[in-house]
mmCIF file of C-alpha atoms in Angstrom:
data_model
loop_
_atom_site.group_PDB
_atom_site.id
_atom_site.type_symbol
_atom_site.label_atom_id
_atom_site.label_comp_id
_atom_site.label_asym_id
_atom_site.label_seq_id
_atom_site.Cartn_x
_atom_site.Cartn_y
_atom_site.Cartn_z
ATOM 1 C CA UNK A 1 15.269 91.682 14.222
ATOM 2 C CA UNK A 2 18.297 92.094 12.021
ATOM 3 C CA UNK A 3 21.288 94.345 11.732
ATOM 4 C CA UNK A 4 21.550 97.051 9.075
ATOM 5 C CA UNK A 5 23.974 97.219 6.208
ATOM 6 C CA UNK A 6 24.875 99.954 3.767
ATOM 7 C CA UNK A 7 21.841 102.056 2.881
ATOM 8 C CA UNK A 8 20.082 101.114 6.088
ATOM 9 C CA UNK A 9 18.690 97.799 4.802
ATOM 10 C CA UNK A 10 18.141 95.262 7.572
ATOM 11 C CA UNK A 11 19.556 91.761 7.225
ATOM 12 C CA UNK A 12 17.012 89.308 8.643
ATOM 13 C CA UNK A 13 18.168 87.485 11.740
ATOM 14 C CA UNK A 14 17.602 84.075 10.153
ATOM 15 C CA UNK A 15 19.971 85.020 7.310
ATOM 16 C CA UNK A 16 22.652 86.033 9.816
ATOM 17 C CA UNK A 17 22.274 82.719 11.644
ATOM 18 C CA UNK A 18 22.382 80.745 8.397
ATOM 19 C CA UNK A 19 25.514 82.597 7.275
ATOM 20 C CA UNK A 20 27.210 81.832 10.578
ATOM 21 C CA UNK A 21 26.422 78.114 10.338
ATOM 22 C CA UNK A 22 27.603 78.001 6.714
ATOM 23 C CA UNK A 23 30.855 79.746 7.643
ATOM 24 C CA UNK A 24 31.411 77.241 10.464
ATOM 25 C CA UNK A 25 31.104 74.439 7.907
ATOM 26 C CA UNK A 26 33.394 76.087 5.376
ATOM 27 C CA UNK A 27 35.971 76.858 8.075
ATOM 28 C CA UNK A 28 35.931 73.279 9.349
ATOM 29 C CA UNK A 29 34.470 74.110 12.757
ATOM 30 C CA UNK A 30 31.681 71.766 11.755
ATOM 31 C CA UNK A 31 33.412 68.893 9.968
ATOM 32 C CA UNK A 32 32.089 66.333 7.455
ATOM 33 C CA UNK A 33 29.880 63.887 9.327
ATOM 34 C CA UNK A 34 29.182 66.288 12.207
ATOM 35 C CA UNK A 35 25.576 66.948 13.152
ATOM 36 C CA UNK A 36 24.392 70.527 12.861
ATOM 37 C CA UNK A 37 23.066 71.575 16.298
ATOM 38 C CA UNK A 38 19.391 70.758 16.783
ATOM 39 C CA UNK A 39 16.620 73.342 16.541
ATOM 40 C CA UNK A 40 16.311 73.536 20.337
ATOM 41 C CA UNK A 41 20.069 73.998 20.723
ATOM 42 C CA UNK A 42 20.097 76.783 18.141
ATOM 43 C CA UNK A 43 17.074 78.464 19.744
ATOM 44 C CA UNK A 44 18.939 78.549 23.038
ATOM 45 C CA UNK A 45 22.226 79.646 21.452
ATOM 46 C CA UNK A 46 20.795 82.535 19.466
ATOM 47 C CA UNK A 47 17.852 83.496 21.671
ATOM 48 C CA UNK A 48 15.337 83.401 18.826
ATOM 49 C CA UNK A 49 12.153 81.515 18.032
ATOM 50 C CA UNK A 50 11.931 78.080 16.487
ATOM 51 C CA UNK A 51 10.425 79.650 13.371
ATOM 52 C CA UNK A 52 13.524 81.790 12.890
ATOM 53 C CA UNK A 53 15.779 78.740 13.207
ATOM 54 C CA UNK A 54 13.677 76.767 10.736
ATOM 55 C CA UNK A 55 13.978 79.592 8.207
ATOM 56 C CA UNK A 56 17.730 79.706 8.819
ATOM 57 C CA UNK A 57 18.032 75.973 8.181
ATOM 58 C CA UNK A 58 16.206 76.361 4.865
ATOM 59 C CA UNK A 59 19.064 78.657 3.832
ATOM 60 C CA UNK A 60 21.698 76.246 5.159
ATOM 61 C CA UNK A 61 20.178 73.335 3.247
ATOM 62 C CA UNK A 62 20.084 75.443 0.083
ATOM 63 C CA UNK A 63 23.868 75.853 0.340
ATOM 64 C CA UNK A 64 24.271 72.162 -0.502
ATOM 65 C CA UNK A 65 26.636 71.682 2.436
ATOM 66 C CA UNK A 66 24.389 69.537 4.614
ATOM 67 C CA UNK A 67 22.356 66.398 4.177
ATOM 68 C CA UNK A 68 18.987 66.487 5.953
ATOM 69 C CA UNK A 69 16.915 63.433 6.845
ATOM 70 C CA UNK A 70 13.432 63.712 8.302
ATOM 71 C CA UNK A 71 13.522 63.036 12.013
ATOM 72 C CA UNK A 72 17.308 62.745 12.070
ATOM 73 C CA UNK A 73 18.475 66.326 11.644
ATOM 74 C CA UNK A 74 21.172 67.727 9.362
ATOM 75 C CA UNK A 75 24.677 66.331 8.856
ATOM 76 C CA UNK A 76 27.604 68.127 7.237
ATOM 77 C CA UNK A 77 28.288 66.518 3.884
ATOM 78 C CA UNK A 78 31.574 64.902 3.049
ATOM 79 C CA UNK A 79 31.932 66.916 -0.153
ATOM 80 C CA UNK A 80 35.188 67.222 -2.073
ATOM 81 C CA UNK A 81 36.662 70.689 -2.502
ATOM 82 C CA UNK A 82 35.643 72.937 -5.355
ATOM 83 C CA UNK A 83 37.409 72.247 -8.641
ATOM 84 C CA UNK A 84 37.998 74.769 -11.376
ATOM 85 C CA UNK A 85 35.969 74.611 -14.561
ATOM 86 C CA UNK A 86 38.338 76.483 -16.869
ATOM 87 C CA UNK A 87 37.698 77.777 -20.364
ATOM 88 C CA UNK A 88 40.807 75.972 -21.641
ATOM 89 C CA UNK A 89 39.547 72.482 -20.762
ATOM 90 C CA UNK A 90 38.776 71.726 -24.425
ATOM 91 C CA UNK A 91 42.253 72.462 -25.722
ATOM 92 C CA UNK A 92 43.307 70.094 -28.487
ATOM 93 C CA UNK A 93 46.517 69.360 -26.572
ATOM 94 C CA UNK A 94 44.454 67.565 -23.885
ATOM 95 C CA UNK A 95 42.870 65.343 -26.516
ATOM 96 C CA UNK A 96 46.218 64.659 -28.163
ATOM 97 C CA UNK A 97 47.442 63.557 -24.738
ATOM 98 C CA UNK A 98 44.520 61.137 -24.602
ATOM 99 C CA UNK A 99 42.573 63.021 -21.920
ATOM 100 C CA UNK A 100 38.899 63.909 -22.158
ATOM 101 C CA UNK A 101 37.996 67.279 -20.588
ATOM 102 C CA UNK A 102 36.619 65.941 -17.300
ATOM 103 C CA UNK A 103 39.533 63.578 -16.693
ATOM 104 C CA UNK A 104 42.048 66.297 -17.598
ATOM 105 C CA UNK A 105 40.497 68.698 -15.076
ATOM 106 C CA UNK A 106 40.340 66.091 -12.334
ATOM 107 C CA UNK A 107 43.955 65.088 -12.872
ATOM 108 C CA UNK A 108 45.062 68.714 -12.621
ATOM 109 C CA UNK A 109 43.260 69.098 -9.290
ATOM 110 C CA UNK A 110 44.616 65.847 -7.857
ATOM 111 C CA UNK A 111 41.187 64.229 -7.632
ATOM 112 C CA UNK A 112 40.134 60.676 -8.409
ATOM 113 C CA UNK A 113 37.628 60.726 -11.245
ATOM 114 C CA UNK A 114 35.088 58.137 -12.333
ATOM 115 C CA UNK A 115 32.517 58.162 -15.115
ATOM 116 C CA UNK A 116 29.427 55.958 -15.007
ATOM 117 C CA UNK A 117 27.652 55.515 -18.351
ATOM 118 C CA UNK A 118 23.884 55.499 -17.867
ATOM 119 C CA UNK A 119 22.697 55.200 -21.467
ATOM 120 C CA UNK A 120 24.049 55.058 -25.012
ATOM 121 C CA UNK A 121 21.714 54.707 -27.953
ATOM 122 C CA UNK A 122 19.266 56.293 -30.353
ATOM 123 C CA UNK A 123 16.537 58.682 -29.266
ATOM 124 C CA UNK A 124 14.317 61.363 -30.749
ATOM 125 C CA UNK A 125 15.849 64.809 -30.360
ATOM 126 C CA UNK A 126 13.927 67.086 -27.942
ATOM 127 C CA UNK A 127 12.900 70.402 -29.477
ATOM 128 C CA UNK A 128 15.623 72.540 -27.858
ATOM 129 C CA UNK A 129 18.351 70.033 -28.733
ATOM 130 C CA UNK A 130 17.047 69.706 -32.293
ATOM 131 C CA UNK A 131 17.113 73.501 -32.698
ATOM 132 C CA UNK A 132 20.744 73.606 -31.639
ATOM 133 C CA UNK A 133 21.688 70.731 -33.952
ATOM 134 C CA UNK A 134 19.791 72.282 -36.839
ATOM 135 C CA UNK A 135 17.483 69.289 -37.369
ATOM 136 C CA UNK A 136 13.690 68.868 -37.041
ATOM 137 C CA UNK A 137 12.368 67.985 -33.598
ATOM 138 C CA UNK A 138 12.019 64.228 -33.248
ATOM 139 C CA UNK A 139 14.919 63.462 -35.578
ATOM 140 C CA UNK A 140 16.902 60.418 -34.473
ATOM 141 C CA UNK A 141 20.173 61.309 -32.729
ATOM 142 C CA UNK A 142 22.706 59.410 -30.670
ATOM 143 C CA UNK A 143 22.367 60.096 -26.943
ATOM 144 C CA UNK A 144 25.162 59.460 -24.448
ATOM 145 C CA UNK A 145 24.219 60.043 -20.785
ATOM 146 C CA UNK A 146 26.886 59.926 -18.061
ATOM 147 C CA UNK A 147 27.176 60.484 -14.321
ATOM 148 C CA UNK A 148 30.519 61.902 -13.157
ATOM 149 C CA UNK A 149 32.074 61.272 -9.748
ATOM 150 C CA UNK A 150 34.903 63.035 -7.969
ATOM 151 C CA UNK A 151 36.519 61.169 -5.080
ATOM 152 C CA UNK A 152 33.495 58.885 -5.029
ATOM 153 C CA UNK A 153 30.913 61.701 -4.856
ATOM 154 C CA UNK A 154 28.513 62.412 -7.763
ATOM 155 C CA UNK A 155 29.079 65.980 -8.955
ATOM 156 C CA UNK A 156 27.779 66.198 -12.515
ATOM 157 C CA UNK A 157 25.458 64.621 -15.065
ATOM 158 C CA UNK A 158 25.936 65.106 -18.788
ATOM 159 C CA UNK A 159 23.863 64.089 -21.791
ATOM 160 C CA UNK A 160 25.438 64.403 -25.236
ATOM 161 C CA UNK A 161 23.328 64.466 -28.388
ATOM 162 C CA UNK A 162 25.028 63.888 -31.742
ATOM 163 C CA UNK A 163 23.553 63.881 -35.292
ATOM 164 C CA UNK A 164 22.975 60.334 -36.500
ATOM 165 C CA UNK A 165 24.521 60.941 -39.920
ATOM 166 C CA UNK A 166 27.718 62.106 -38.196
ATOM 167 C CA UNK A 167 28.088 59.205 -35.763
ATOM 168 C CA UNK A 168 26.667 56.196 -37.622
ATOM 169 C CA UNK A 169 30.051 55.320 -39.104
ATOM 170 C CA UNK A 170 32.083 55.977 -35.925
ATOM 171 C CA UNK A 171 31.634 52.770 -33.881
ATOM 172 C CA UNK A 172 33.662 54.075 -30.931
ATOM 173 C CA UNK A 173 30.898 56.599 -30.180
ATOM 174 C CA UNK A 174 28.525 53.719 -29.437
ATOM 175 C CA UNK A 175 30.919 52.224 -26.866
ATOM 176 C CA UNK A 176 30.985 53.058 -23.155
ATOM 177 C CA UNK A 177 34.624 54.098 -23.532
ATOM 178 C CA UNK A 178 35.090 55.979 -26.808
ATOM 179 C CA UNK A 179 38.865 55.831 -26.435
ATOM 180 C CA UNK A 180 41.684 58.268 -25.578
ATOM 181 C CA UNK A 181 40.604 61.909 -25.701
ATOM 182 C CA UNK A 182 36.894 61.110 -25.528
ATOM 183 C CA UNK A 183 34.180 61.722 -28.107
ATOM 184 C CA UNK A 184 35.719 64.950 -29.381
ATOM 185 C CA UNK A 185 38.905 63.125 -30.304
ATOM 186 C CA UNK A 186 36.888 60.516 -32.220
ATOM 187 C CA UNK A 187 34.986 63.230 -34.085
ATOM 188 C CA UNK A 188 38.280 64.895 -34.986
ATOM 189 C CA UNK A 189 39.648 61.559 -36.181
ATOM 190 C CA UNK A 190 36.651 61.412 -38.534
ATOM 191 C CA UNK A 191 37.493 64.793 -40.035
ATOM 192 C CA UNK A 192 35.361 67.143 -37.915
ATOM 193 C CA UNK A 193 37.763 69.935 -36.962
ATOM 194 C CA UNK A 194 36.454 72.119 -34.145
ATOM 195 C CA UNK A 195 36.238 75.896 -34.405
ATOM 196 C CA UNK A 196 34.683 76.697 -31.016
ATOM 197 C CA UNK A 197 32.621 75.491 -28.089
ATOM 198 C CA UNK A 198 29.700 77.721 -27.110
ATOM 199 C CA UNK A 199 28.303 77.419 -23.580
ATOM 200 C CA UNK A 200 25.280 78.896 -21.830
ATOM 201 C CA UNK A 201 24.863 78.665 -18.060
ATOM 202 C CA UNK A 202 21.958 79.093 -15.686
ATOM 203 C CA UNK A 203 21.899 78.724 -11.906
ATOM 204 C CA UNK A 204 18.690 77.341 -10.386
ATOM 205 C CA UNK A 205 17.416 75.024 -7.631
ATOM 206 C CA UNK A 206 17.649 71.304 -8.290
ATOM 207 C CA UNK A 207 14.482 69.351 -8.909
ATOM 208 C CA UNK A 208 13.712 66.456 -6.570
ATOM 209 C CA UNK A 209 15.022 63.910 -9.101
ATOM 210 C CA UNK A 210 18.167 65.953 -9.823
ATOM 211 C CA UNK A 211 18.927 66.397 -6.121
ATOM 212 C CA UNK A 212 18.579 62.640 -5.606
ATOM 213 C CA UNK A 213 20.887 61.796 -8.524
ATOM 214 C CA UNK A 214 23.612 64.177 -7.340
ATOM 215 C CA UNK A 215 23.151 63.382 -3.625
ATOM 216 C CA UNK A 216 22.163 66.981 -2.850
ATOM 217 C CA UNK A 217 19.790 68.439 -0.309
ATOM 218 C CA UNK A 218 16.319 69.256 -1.674
ATOM 219 C CA UNK A 219 16.320 72.394 -3.855
ATOM 220 C CA UNK A 220 20.115 72.754 -3.527
ATOM 221 C CA UNK A 221 21.628 75.102 -6.137
ATOM 222 C CA UNK A 222 22.828 73.595 -9.400
ATOM 223 C CA UNK A 223 24.357 75.010 -12.562
ATOM 224 C CA UNK A 224 22.663 74.007 -15.815
ATOM 225 C CA UNK A 225 25.165 74.270 -18.661
ATOM 226 C CA UNK A 226 24.442 73.572 -22.320
ATOM 227 C CA UNK A 227 27.350 73.408 -24.783
ATOM 228 C CA UNK A 228 27.415 73.395 -28.581
ATOM 229 C CA UNK A 229 30.490 71.873 -30.256
ATOM 230 C CA UNK A 230 30.882 73.788 -33.531
ATOM 231 C CA UNK A 231 33.112 72.656 -36.393
ATOM 232 C CA UNK A 232 35.116 74.808 -38.777
ATOM 233 C CA UNK A 233 32.395 74.075 -41.342
ATOM 234 C CA UNK A 234 29.919 75.802 -39.009
ATOM 235 C CA UNK A 235 28.012 72.684 -38.017
ATOM 236 C CA UNK A 236 27.030 71.771 -34.468
ATOM 237 C CA UNK A 237 28.065 68.120 -34.151
ATOM 238 C CA UNK A 238 27.288 67.727 -30.453
ATOM 239 C CA UNK A 239 25.067 69.349 -27.866
ATOM 240 C CA UNK A 240 25.979 68.530 -24.273
ATOM 241 C CA UNK A 241 23.333 69.175 -21.614
ATOM 242 C CA UNK A 242 25.070 69.221 -18.227
ATOM 243 C CA UNK A 243 23.904 69.653 -14.649
ATOM 244 C CA UNK A 244 26.463 70.374 -11.921
ATOM 245 C CA UNK A 245 26.337 70.630 -8.147
ATOM 246 C CA UNK A 246 26.929 74.365 -7.720
ATOM 247 C CA UNK A 247 29.060 74.006 -4.594
ATOM 248 C CA UNK A 248 31.571 71.887 -6.515
ATOM 249 C CA UNK A 249 32.581 74.260 -9.281
ATOM 250 C CA UNK A 250 34.266 77.592 -9.873
ATOM 251 C CA UNK A 251 34.095 78.873 -13.437
ATOM 252 C CA UNK A 252 36.997 80.739 -14.985
ATOM 253 C CA UNK A 253 36.859 82.252 -18.465
ATOM 254 C CA UNK A 254 39.535 84.066 -20.428
ATOM 255 C CA UNK A 255 37.912 86.868 -22.420
ATOM 256 C CA UNK A 256 40.037 88.604 -25.087
ATOM 257 C CA UNK A 257 40.117 92.375 -24.737
ATOM 258 C CA UNK A 258 41.250 93.062 -28.304
ATOM 259 C CA UNK A 259 39.290 92.747 -31.555
#
């Protein structure tokens, strides 16, 4: 059974139990590295069936706060605290200071950041990416795929796709380290002045491969963000396809109220 909330709707008992366990983790009652009580212990504690506890643990695992291994139970993850993903992270002043967006954010939050480059090179543009870049599907583009760490923990993957005619004469964009300010600074150096960055976001469960890459529990929530970098000439010169561990980010956007 469950308790009722406004409007008389019952909250299932397994949801209540899951919420309590999640709150214990967030409050530090269960600390990183601690084992979540076993199914039998939770059955005894809450006076419910094993099926109810198993359903509750599905919800706990979906929170991304525990790491579950078959036959070994669930352990509270040693995850770094949430960091802010602010709408001002692409300010030109950060690039002039020699800081790419991710490094600027991490520095502001006092975290240790690391970027691992997984691939740099030519590839055929997938249909969705080609549509955003305004080129036919299969057109050759430069792909840059990275894995981002915060305090040693993987929190984000990002794949940038740039038109070949834009990047072919910018050798820094083919290097693992494109230099101070990142790829946007190099594009600006080449005369591509930015007008805006347009982002779309979708929350969804991680696939098995995505969960493995970001060290998440199976089907943990992730945020899929795709960004278009648009120049003053109206051209999209980069599409960045990003996947983030949802428990690691808070998004803040400043929305003008005037025309």
